[in-house]
Amino acid sequence: MSAKKKTKVYDVSLYKRLMQYIKPYKGVFTLTLIFVTGLAIFGALRPYVLQQAIDKHIELQKYDGFMYYIIIMIVLLVLEVVCQLLFIYNASWLGQSVVKDIRVKLFKHIMSFKMKYFDNSSVGVLITRTVTDMERISDIFGEGLFMIFSDFLKMLVVGGVMVFMNWKLSILVFTTLPIVLFATTIFQRYMKIAFEDVRNEVSNLNSFVQERVTGMKILQLFTREETEYRKFKEINARHKKGWLKTVWYNSVFFPIAEFLSSLTLGLVVWYGGLNIISDELASQGDLFAFIMMIPMLFRPLNQIANRFNTLQMGIVAANRVFDVLDTTSQIDDAGKIEAAQFKGNIKFEKVHFSYIDDEEVLKGISFDVKSGQTIAIVGATGAGKSTIINLLNRFYDIQKGTIYIDEVDIKEMTLVSLRAQIAVVLQDVFLFADTILNNITLNNPNITEEYVKQAAKDIGIDEFIMSLPNGYHYNVKERGVMLSSGQRQLISFLRAYVTNPRILILDEATSSVDSYSEQLMQIATDKITKDRTSIVIAHRLATIQKADNIIVMDAGKIVEQGTHKELLQNKDGYYRNLYEVQFMKEETM
């Protein structure tokens, strides 16, 4: 970020953009401005009424009509209180409504990002943008923009009343205002920079804590608690340093502003008092009114500086949120074809792909899968097996080549219709902190509980689920920690099965599980792959021997294809060597 951008106090384009979100709430916005105006006018009129009461009644010791001024002051006070109450409520309501709309838009936008964006982004930072920064944006309306407008309006009205009542005393008051305004401008500039630093450190802190809490098991397994504790102390110290900058600027500015206010009040009392004694330019009512109005003139300046703190935090947060909203990292969903039910024919034709430029993961691979076939993909880690799944689902777009389903380029299909007919069972199963039923249906209203139970019986895992407390309504907690890895895999199998996909992908789905769970998975696999086009990725070759075709990959290329028996016949083949090494290892064990 350039220094010029960091010190820019007023970003007109940002305010214009925020105002776009106010359009649905024009009525509330107008009412808020009315209440702000009333607040300034009623507040400024009270000193004037006091001056009239003193000069026309108290000083002359006339009772007639005195109560009239008292009643007017009470009415003005009540109206001011009512306006303040309605102003604060409506301003806060407007802020929260705008934030609700922006947050929904932001979340929808994030969900459309390519997987590459999440590969390169911190989860903690995105959480900060969606939650913490949003609350700061609401403060722009609730405690920032409207409040600053209110304070400025009150100052203008009070200043106008002062000039109307006694222009010579007003000049005395106004002599110190330029100094306060200059100090306020300097204060604003430095606070903007300070709050940008604070928001950076907040993001770093959130990201660090989120990652460490998520990976706490690894930290404890490798006894890294003390190391991470020291890192946290360093980040927290930087966070504290950022906040202390804002504290320092506040501690310098506010005493100066308070001193100037008190100095002005003293000058008015001295000068006005002398004039009263000499019976010249000021009356007792003028003096009392000015003593009452000086805090009303200077306090908003102090408050504006304080409001500005809030506003600056909101501006920095809004910039960060809009940066995410302006990020163009979506898969091009320009396809027009609403894919009907797939037959399940898949064709990769000279497909090239790289996650990082000039580092190809797939190097012109081609293969065909016929409808209803089960193919297996094997190879060493990093050979490009899982990448094929990502490309078939269009989580990433290929650089060269074409991927067809039923002879139609998948780029010509809408993403929703494409992904709706492909189900994936991953090795690392993600479960939400919710019931088993909701983790299976993902809250799809078209999938009933009865259907889920029947599906569980079909693939042989109903008994396992019913053995849990509350059965299908058992809460598995965050990331499914209440279940074993094998149980999570079984839930994942059922999740895929109930969507009735035409294409099924099993990515290392039976690895790292106990023998009992593997037996259940094998039964489930046989059931859910029946009459479906299936792609199975596995390290354990025993699980893929029945596949109609086995694709052997190495370094992003297909080096062999064939059935299990055909590939074993090639004594010098990659698959034969892999098979022999694996089974020799198992026999040794």
XYZ file of C-alpha atoms in Angstrom:
589
model
C 0.000 0.000 0.000
C 1.423 3.349 -0.994
C 2.015 6.090 1.508
C -0.346 8.310 -0.438
C -3.162 5.835 -0.061
C -2.414 5.247 3.596
C -2.662 8.943 4.473
C -5.785 9.614 2.411
C -8.337 10.687 4.996
C -11.467 11.013 2.873
C -12.193 8.357 0.277
C -15.162 9.741 -1.670
C -15.439 6.689 -3.907
C -15.687 4.445 -0.860
C -18.518 6.517 0.618
C -20.337 6.472 -2.723
C -20.044 2.721 -2.793
C -21.388 2.412 0.749
C -24.271 4.723 -0.139
C -25.355 2.217 -2.810
C -26.276 -0.173 -0.005
C -28.463 2.476 1.635
C -30.805 2.759 -1.362
C -33.208 0.022 -0.111
C -33.503 1.943 3.171
C -34.052 5.491 1.871
C -36.962 6.065 4.265
C -34.932 5.248 7.363
C -31.997 7.258 6.018
C -34.225 10.338 5.528
C -35.759 9.972 8.996
C -32.281 9.738 10.511
C -31.256 13.000 8.838
C -34.445 14.671 10.125
C -33.739 13.540 13.688
C -30.116 14.719 13.365
C -31.302 18.156 12.265
C -33.823 18.336 15.108
C -31.147 17.314 17.593
C -28.892 20.208 16.499
C -31.642 22.845 16.377
C -33.337 21.988 19.678
C -29.975 21.779 21.457
C -28.844 25.180 20.185
C -32.153 26.920 21.004
C -31.978 26.145 24.721
C -29.148 28.645 25.468
C -30.988 31.317 23.499
C -34.182 30.754 25.528
C -32.072 30.905 28.713
C -30.602 34.242 27.605
C -34.078 35.658 26.988
C -35.297 34.427 30.385
C -32.355 36.028 32.227
C -32.350 39.365 30.387
C -36.121 39.894 30.286
C -37.151 38.430 33.644
C -34.429 37.381 36.105
C -32.267 40.513 35.677
C -35.355 42.780 35.771
C -36.940 40.665 38.553
C -40.170 40.274 36.554
C -42.182 37.107 37.252
C -44.846 37.631 34.560
C -44.046 35.383 31.579
C -41.031 33.741 33.294
C -42.726 30.314 33.458
C -43.364 30.568 29.725
C -39.593 30.364 29.081
C -39.208 27.511 31.565
C -41.899 25.514 29.741
C -40.215 26.232 26.389
C -36.888 24.965 27.760
C -38.522 21.790 29.073
C -40.233 21.199 25.710
C -36.930 21.764 23.847
C -35.150 19.375 26.213
C -37.809 16.676 25.709
C -37.704 17.124 21.928
C -33.898 16.905 21.999
C -34.029 13.679 24.012
C -36.642 12.158 21.688
C -34.638 13.130 18.595
C -31.469 11.667 20.111
C -33.200 8.401 20.993
C -34.753 8.006 17.530
C -31.551 9.118 15.815
C -29.353 6.588 17.645
C -31.814 3.748 17.057
C -32.369 4.466 13.354
C -28.671 5.057 12.655
C -27.728 1.772 14.324
C -30.580 -0.079 12.583
C -29.449 1.291 9.232
C -25.841 0.276 9.923
C -26.781 -3.280 10.835
C -29.089 -3.588 7.807
C -26.359 -2.428 5.436
C -23.861 -4.802 7.044
C -26.321 -7.689 6.745
C -26.613 -7.066 2.996
C -22.859 -6.686 2.475
C -22.095 -9.781 4.565
C -24.533 -11.911 2.555
C -23.048 -10.617 -0.694
C -19.509 -11.230 0.564
C -20.249 -14.787 1.698
C -21.918 -15.618 -1.621
C -18.941 -14.123 -3.446
C -16.432 -16.139 -1.392
C -18.343 -19.366 -2.058
C -17.900 -18.827 -5.800
C -14.109 -18.512 -5.631
C -11.823 -20.989 -7.304
C -10.087 -23.498 -5.084
C -6.836 -21.771 -6.025
C -7.955 -18.686 -4.080
C -8.405 -20.737 -0.899
C -5.089 -22.485 -1.541
C -3.363 -19.098 -1.314
C -5.542 -17.400 1.334
C -5.603 -17.595 5.100
C -8.845 -18.856 6.623
C -8.325 -16.566 9.603
C -8.103 -13.505 7.342
C -11.327 -14.430 5.533
C -13.077 -14.910 8.887
C -11.865 -11.457 9.956
C -13.267 -9.938 6.765
C -16.638 -11.661 7.144
C -17.157 -11.095 10.874
C -14.938 -8.509 12.607
C -14.511 -6.098 9.701
C -18.257 -6.173 9.075
C -18.991 -4.922 12.569
C -16.599 -2.035 12.001
C -18.527 -1.121 8.842
C -21.780 -0.959 10.827
C -20.064 1.561 13.115
C -19.603 3.886 10.129
C -23.336 4.509 10.256
C -24.172 3.865 13.896
C -21.315 5.757 15.525
C -19.338 7.424 12.743
C -20.804 9.157 9.723
C -24.157 10.262 11.143
C -22.637 11.258 14.457
C -20.011 13.388 12.709
C -22.717 14.995 10.588
C -24.734 15.618 13.752
C -21.760 17.206 15.507
C -20.913 19.452 12.546
C -24.530 20.548 12.215
C -24.726 21.298 15.931
C -21.556 23.397 15.680
C -22.955 25.380 12.731
C -26.277 26.033 14.451
C -24.621 26.957 17.764
C -22.150 29.224 15.939
C -25.028 30.905 14.121
C -26.931 31.479 17.366
C -23.788 32.931 18.966
C -23.333 35.442 16.128
C -27.028 36.350 16.275
C -26.889 36.962 20.035
C -23.539 38.769 20.346
C -21.150 38.917 17.407
C -18.270 40.445 19.416
C -18.264 37.644 21.990
C -18.561 35.211 19.070
C -15.348 36.529 17.493
C -13.557 35.890 20.778
C -14.851 32.309 20.799
C -13.984 31.701 17.140
C -10.336 32.792 17.487
C -9.339 29.427 18.982
C -11.384 27.288 16.563
C -8.778 27.288 13.717
C -6.186 25.856 16.110
C -8.546 23.045 17.139
C -9.514 22.353 13.512
C -5.844 22.201 12.486
C -5.072 19.797 15.343
C -8.081 17.691 14.365
C -6.876 17.424 10.742
C -3.401 16.275 11.813
C -4.961 13.863 14.283
C -7.180 12.353 11.583
C -4.281 11.774 9.220
C -2.178 9.910 11.760
C -5.118 7.920 13.127
C -5.865 6.621 9.617
C -2.357 5.182 9.350
C -2.507 3.793 12.892
C -5.808 2.008 12.328
C -4.564 0.410 9.115
C -1.687 -1.038 11.130
C -4.133 -2.211 13.810
C -6.367 -3.992 11.277
C -3.320 -5.731 9.757
C -2.290 -7.017 13.156
C -5.859 -8.111 13.986
C -5.918 -10.180 10.776
C -2.543 -11.729 11.596
C -3.685 -12.521 15.127
C -6.954 -14.121 13.972
C -5.186 -16.150 11.306
C -2.522 -17.402 13.727
C -5.014 -18.404 16.442
C -7.402 -20.078 13.979
C -4.640 -22.212 12.445
C -3.133 -23.204 15.804
C -6.471 -24.129 17.351
C -7.336 -26.205 14.268
C -3.942 -27.902 14.328
C -3.691 -28.261 18.113
C -3.327 -32.037 17.911
C -0.198 -31.715 15.753
C 1.282 -29.070 18.031
C 0.851 -31.270 21.095
C 2.042 -34.421 19.332
C 5.294 -32.697 18.387
C 5.529 -30.711 21.657
C 5.501 -27.354 19.884
C 3.445 -25.582 22.572
C 6.320 -23.462 23.864
C 7.459 -22.448 20.368
C 3.969 -21.439 19.287
C 3.475 -19.625 22.591
C 6.541 -17.498 21.874
C 5.296 -16.753 18.347
C 1.903 -15.763 19.723
C 3.565 -13.397 22.214
C 5.424 -11.715 19.352
C 2.264 -11.266 17.257
C 0.313 -10.085 20.290
C 3.064 -7.590 21.109
C 2.825 -6.149 17.580
C -0.949 -5.946 18.024
C -0.475 -4.088 21.300
C 2.078 -1.746 19.688
C -0.425 -0.904 16.941
C -3.124 -0.044 19.472
C -0.725 1.971 21.646
C -0.095 4.240 18.651
C -3.790 5.147 18.607
C -3.726 5.620 22.391
C -0.756 7.974 22.084
C -2.444 10.119 19.435
C -5.602 10.283 21.567
C -3.635 11.200 24.686
C -1.994 14.113 22.840
C -5.044 15.446 21.010
C -7.780 15.414 23.642
C -5.891 17.345 26.371
C -5.029 20.026 23.780
C -8.669 20.299 22.704
C -9.853 20.410 26.320
C -7.300 23.085 27.186
C -8.405 25.287 24.278
C -12.045 24.862 25.264
C -11.331 25.877 28.864
C -9.155 28.787 27.686
C -11.964 30.061 25.461
C -14.471 29.756 28.293
C -12.146 31.734 30.585
C -11.674 34.483 27.990
C -15.436 34.813 27.510
C -16.072 35.011 31.268
C -13.295 37.604 31.649
C -14.256 39.741 28.671
C -18.017 39.336 29.108
C -17.798 39.993 32.834
C -15.893 43.240 32.262
C -18.526 44.348 29.762
C -21.358 43.554 32.170
C -19.638 45.555 34.889
C -19.108 48.497 32.523
C -22.631 48.013 31.132
C -21.392 47.950 27.554
C -21.470 45.071 25.003
C -22.824 42.039 26.892
C -25.738 41.263 29.132
C -25.923 38.677 31.911
C -28.100 36.546 29.620
C -25.430 36.675 26.903
C -22.764 35.581 29.346
C -24.813 32.675 30.714
C -25.829 31.577 27.202
C -22.232 31.693 25.933
C -20.972 29.728 28.937
C -23.608 27.137 28.057
C -22.837 27.181 24.299
C -19.027 27.048 24.397
C -19.023 23.374 25.524
C -21.732 22.740 22.901
C -19.361 24.176 20.283
C -16.103 22.577 21.443
C -17.417 19.231 22.694
C -18.528 18.191 19.183
C -14.970 18.893 18.004
C -13.642 16.477 20.605
C -16.417 14.047 19.738
C -15.741 14.411 16.020
C -12.158 13.353 16.652
C -13.405 10.420 18.709
C -16.061 9.552 16.118
C -13.342 9.831 13.549
C -11.477 7.012 15.291
C -14.529 4.821 14.807
C -15.033 6.066 11.260
C -11.417 5.381 10.340
C -11.645 1.816 11.617
C -14.803 1.409 9.552
C -13.137 2.868 6.449
C -10.147 0.537 6.768
C -12.481 -2.435 7.320
C -14.677 -1.426 4.359
C -11.614 -1.176 2.110
C -10.586 -4.687 3.119
C -14.065 -6.113 2.568
C -14.409 -4.415 -0.826
C -10.972 -5.745 -1.792
C -12.387 -9.259 -1.355
C -15.610 -8.323 -3.182
C -13.535 -6.938 -6.058
C -11.453 -10.102 -6.299
C -12.168 -11.896 -9.560
C -11.289 -15.479 -8.771
C -14.428 -17.222 -9.971
C -14.643 -20.170 -12.311
C -16.089 -18.888 -15.585
C -19.694 -20.074 -15.339
C -20.626 -19.010 -18.868
C -21.989 -22.400 -19.847
C -25.532 -22.375 -21.209
C -26.288 -26.091 -21.210
C -28.365 -27.363 -18.288
C -27.019 -30.885 -18.332
C -29.741 -33.506 -18.183
C -29.083 -36.798 -16.439
C -25.635 -37.950 -17.470
C -25.115 -41.238 -19.192
C -21.648 -41.107 -17.675
C -19.246 -41.153 -20.628
C -16.076 -39.233 -19.724
C -13.275 -38.187 -22.036
C -10.041 -36.342 -21.279
C -8.387 -35.102 -24.475
C -4.795 -33.830 -24.299
C -5.393 -32.072 -20.972
C -2.647 -29.807 -19.608
C -2.903 -28.222 -16.172
C -0.705 -26.456 -13.620
C -1.446 -24.992 -10.208
C 1.594 -22.728 -10.581
C 2.617 -21.216 -13.910
C 5.261 -23.197 -15.801
C 4.981 -26.148 -13.383
C 2.669 -28.599 -15.141
C 0.931 -31.210 -13.033
C -0.851 -32.886 -15.959
C 1.080 -33.084 -19.208
C -1.342 -33.741 -22.027
C -3.222 -36.747 -20.631
C -5.977 -38.488 -22.592
C -8.313 -41.317 -21.586
C -11.900 -42.505 -22.018
C -14.403 -43.872 -19.514
C -17.530 -45.571 -20.825
C -20.875 -45.235 -19.092
C -21.201 -47.606 -16.141
C -17.505 -48.475 -16.102
C -15.305 -48.409 -13.015
C -11.825 -47.134 -13.685
C -8.981 -46.874 -11.207
C -6.145 -44.372 -11.195
C -2.914 -45.313 -9.438
C 0.505 -43.764 -9.098
C 2.921 -42.209 -6.671
C 2.058 -39.179 -4.565
C 2.145 -36.074 -6.754
C 1.516 -37.982 -9.965
C -1.668 -35.934 -10.628
C -4.379 -38.395 -9.573
C -6.431 -36.077 -7.354
C -5.981 -33.249 -9.838
C -8.142 -35.186 -12.296
C -11.021 -35.064 -9.790
C -10.603 -31.335 -9.278
C -10.698 -30.717 -13.007
C -13.717 -32.933 -13.632
C -15.670 -30.907 -11.056
C -14.231 -27.659 -12.470
C -12.735 -26.578 -9.164
C -9.910 -25.434 -11.433
C -9.857 -24.714 -15.164
C -7.430 -26.422 -17.501
C -4.858 -24.516 -19.548
C -5.057 -26.718 -22.659
C -7.160 -29.581 -23.921
C -10.799 -30.501 -23.379
C -12.807 -32.544 -20.897
C -16.037 -34.062 -22.195
C -18.989 -35.666 -20.443
C -21.381 -37.402 -22.836
C -19.499 -35.699 -25.715
C -20.198 -32.197 -24.348
C -17.360 -29.891 -23.208
C -17.904 -29.387 -19.473
C -17.205 -25.643 -19.917
C -20.433 -25.431 -21.912
C -22.438 -26.789 -18.962
C -23.628 -24.716 -16.032
C -21.600 -25.422 -12.905
C -24.680 -26.337 -10.865
C -25.949 -28.952 -13.337
C -22.401 -30.370 -13.740
C -21.596 -30.742 -10.049
C -25.097 -31.923 -9.114
C -24.461 -35.204 -10.915
C -20.977 -35.880 -9.586
C -20.403 -37.153 -6.038
C -16.981 -37.370 -4.402
C -15.857 -39.374 -1.378
C -12.563 -37.947 -0.141
C -9.910 -39.434 2.097
C -10.089 -36.451 4.453
C -13.785 -36.300 5.300
C -15.118 -32.954 6.467
C -18.121 -33.016 8.789
C -19.876 -29.958 10.183
C -20.759 -29.437 13.839
C -24.264 -30.785 13.272
C -26.274 -33.989 13.324
C -25.383 -37.017 11.229
C -28.607 -36.501 9.255
C -27.754 -32.908 8.344
C -24.195 -33.890 7.468
C -25.588 -36.469 5.054
C -28.285 -34.308 3.450
C -26.384 -31.007 3.811
C -29.832 -29.547 4.581
C -31.183 -30.438 1.147
C -34.989 -30.350 1.632
C -35.463 -32.854 -1.205
C -33.677 -35.599 0.759
C -35.960 -36.916 3.501
C -34.946 -38.699 6.674
C -36.817 -41.831 5.559
C -34.867 -41.865 2.295
C -31.566 -41.491 4.179
C -32.428 -44.376 6.512
C -33.343 -46.631 3.599
C -30.145 -45.682 1.779
C -28.123 -46.501 4.913
C -29.750 -49.930 5.044
C -29.027 -50.454 1.345
C -25.282 -49.961 1.784
C -25.106 -51.665 5.176
C -24.323 -48.847 7.612
C -27.721 -48.259 9.256
C -26.773 -50.503 12.187
C -23.627 -48.453 12.892
C -25.560 -45.164 12.890
C -28.359 -46.481 15.090
C -25.790 -47.659 17.639
C -24.896 -44.013 18.326
C -26.799 -41.921 20.909
C -29.814 -40.356 19.150
C -28.970 -42.252 15.975
C -29.282 -40.021 12.930
C -29.685 -36.983 15.189
C -26.357 -37.527 16.947
C -24.284 -34.329 16.902
C -20.777 -35.152 15.671
C -19.344 -31.782 16.861
C -16.810 -29.711 14.932
C -15.131 -31.600 12.073
C -16.778 -34.823 13.296
C -14.435 -35.305 16.253
C -16.962 -37.564 17.993
C -16.505 -40.212 15.282
C -13.534 -42.346 14.279
C -11.942 -41.850 10.860
C -13.618 -45.026 9.624
C -17.036 -43.863 10.835
C -16.558 -40.508 9.151
C -15.744 -42.294 5.922
C -18.952 -44.334 6.155
C -20.947 -41.108 6.617
C -19.191 -39.720 3.545
C -20.174 -42.812 1.514
C -23.801 -42.345 2.517
C -23.648 -38.608 1.746
C -22.542 -39.442 -1.790
C -25.068 -42.247 -2.228
C -28.207 -40.254 -1.279
C -27.514 -37.690 -4.037
C -27.968 -40.498 -6.592
C -25.020 -39.318 -8.731
C -24.364 -40.507 -12.270
C -20.617 -40.167 -11.751
C -18.981 -41.298 -8.515
C -15.413 -40.548 -7.460
C -13.652 -42.305 -4.587
C -10.404 -40.540 -3.691
C -8.334 -42.715 -1.347
C -11.648 -43.424 0.377
C -10.597 -46.677 2.036
C -7.143 -45.694 3.248
C -6.217 -45.345 6.916
C -9.251 -47.163 8.342
C -9.651 -50.251 10.501
C -10.431 -53.642 8.965
C -14.064 -53.641 10.142
C -14.757 -50.222 8.616
C -12.930 -51.247 5.451
C -15.174 -54.295 5.162
C -18.274 -52.093 5.481
C -16.811 -49.683 2.937
C -16.160 -52.463 0.472
C -19.812 -53.500 0.712
C -20.847 -49.850 0.352
C -18.484 -49.375 -2.593
C -19.911 -52.376 -4.462
C -23.410 -51.019 -3.880
C -22.904 -47.381 -4.831
C -20.697 -48.040 -7.875
C -23.237 -50.407 -9.418
C -24.581 -49.047 -12.733
C -22.622 -45.825 -12.271
C -19.539 -44.451 -13.919
C -16.959 -44.607 -11.157
C -13.421 -43.319 -10.771
C -11.444 -44.876 -7.928
C -8.132 -43.450 -6.771
C -6.239 -45.709 -4.406
C -2.779 -46.570 -3.131
C -3.913 -50.024 -1.997
C -4.068 -52.043 -5.192
C -6.185 -54.785 -3.593
C -9.176 -52.411 -3.679
C -9.064 -51.837 -7.458
C -8.441 -55.271 -8.926
C -12.047 -55.503 -10.167
C -11.842 -52.205 -12.074
C -12.713 -52.301 -15.785
C -9.660 -50.226 -16.563
C -6.643 -49.099 -14.516
C -4.782 -45.935 -15.453
C -1.221 -45.759 -14.166
C 0.207 -42.250 -13.765
C 3.686 -40.968 -13.150
C 4.829 -37.321 -13.059
C 1.676 -36.029 -14.702
C 1.604 -38.543 -17.542
C -0.267 -41.777 -18.202
C 2.388 -44.478 -18.461
C 0.142 -47.575 -18.602
C -3.511 -48.553 -19.055
C -5.328 -51.878 -18.874
C -7.050 -54.335 -16.575
C -5.357 -55.723 -13.493
C -4.431 -58.970 -15.295
C -3.220 -57.184 -18.408
C -0.967 -54.848 -16.464
C 0.539 -57.693 -14.416
C 1.616 -59.413 -17.632
C 4.111 -56.616 -18.316
C 6.990 -57.801 -16.138
C 8.900 -54.529 -16.464
C 5.813 -52.368 -16.089
C 5.253 -49.649 -13.516
C 2.069 -51.290 -12.223
C 3.660 -54.750 -11.902
C 6.543 -53.282 -9.913
C 4.139 -51.313 -7.695
C 2.006 -54.409 -7.136
C 4.948 -56.621 -6.219
C 6.450 -54.050 -3.829
C 3.137 -53.576 -2.039
C 2.347 -57.255 -1.635
C 5.892 -58.151 -0.611
C 5.584 -55.481 2.071
C 2.244 -56.885 3.251
C 3.638 -60.448 3.358
C 6.638 -59.236 5.371
C 4.299 -57.498 7.816
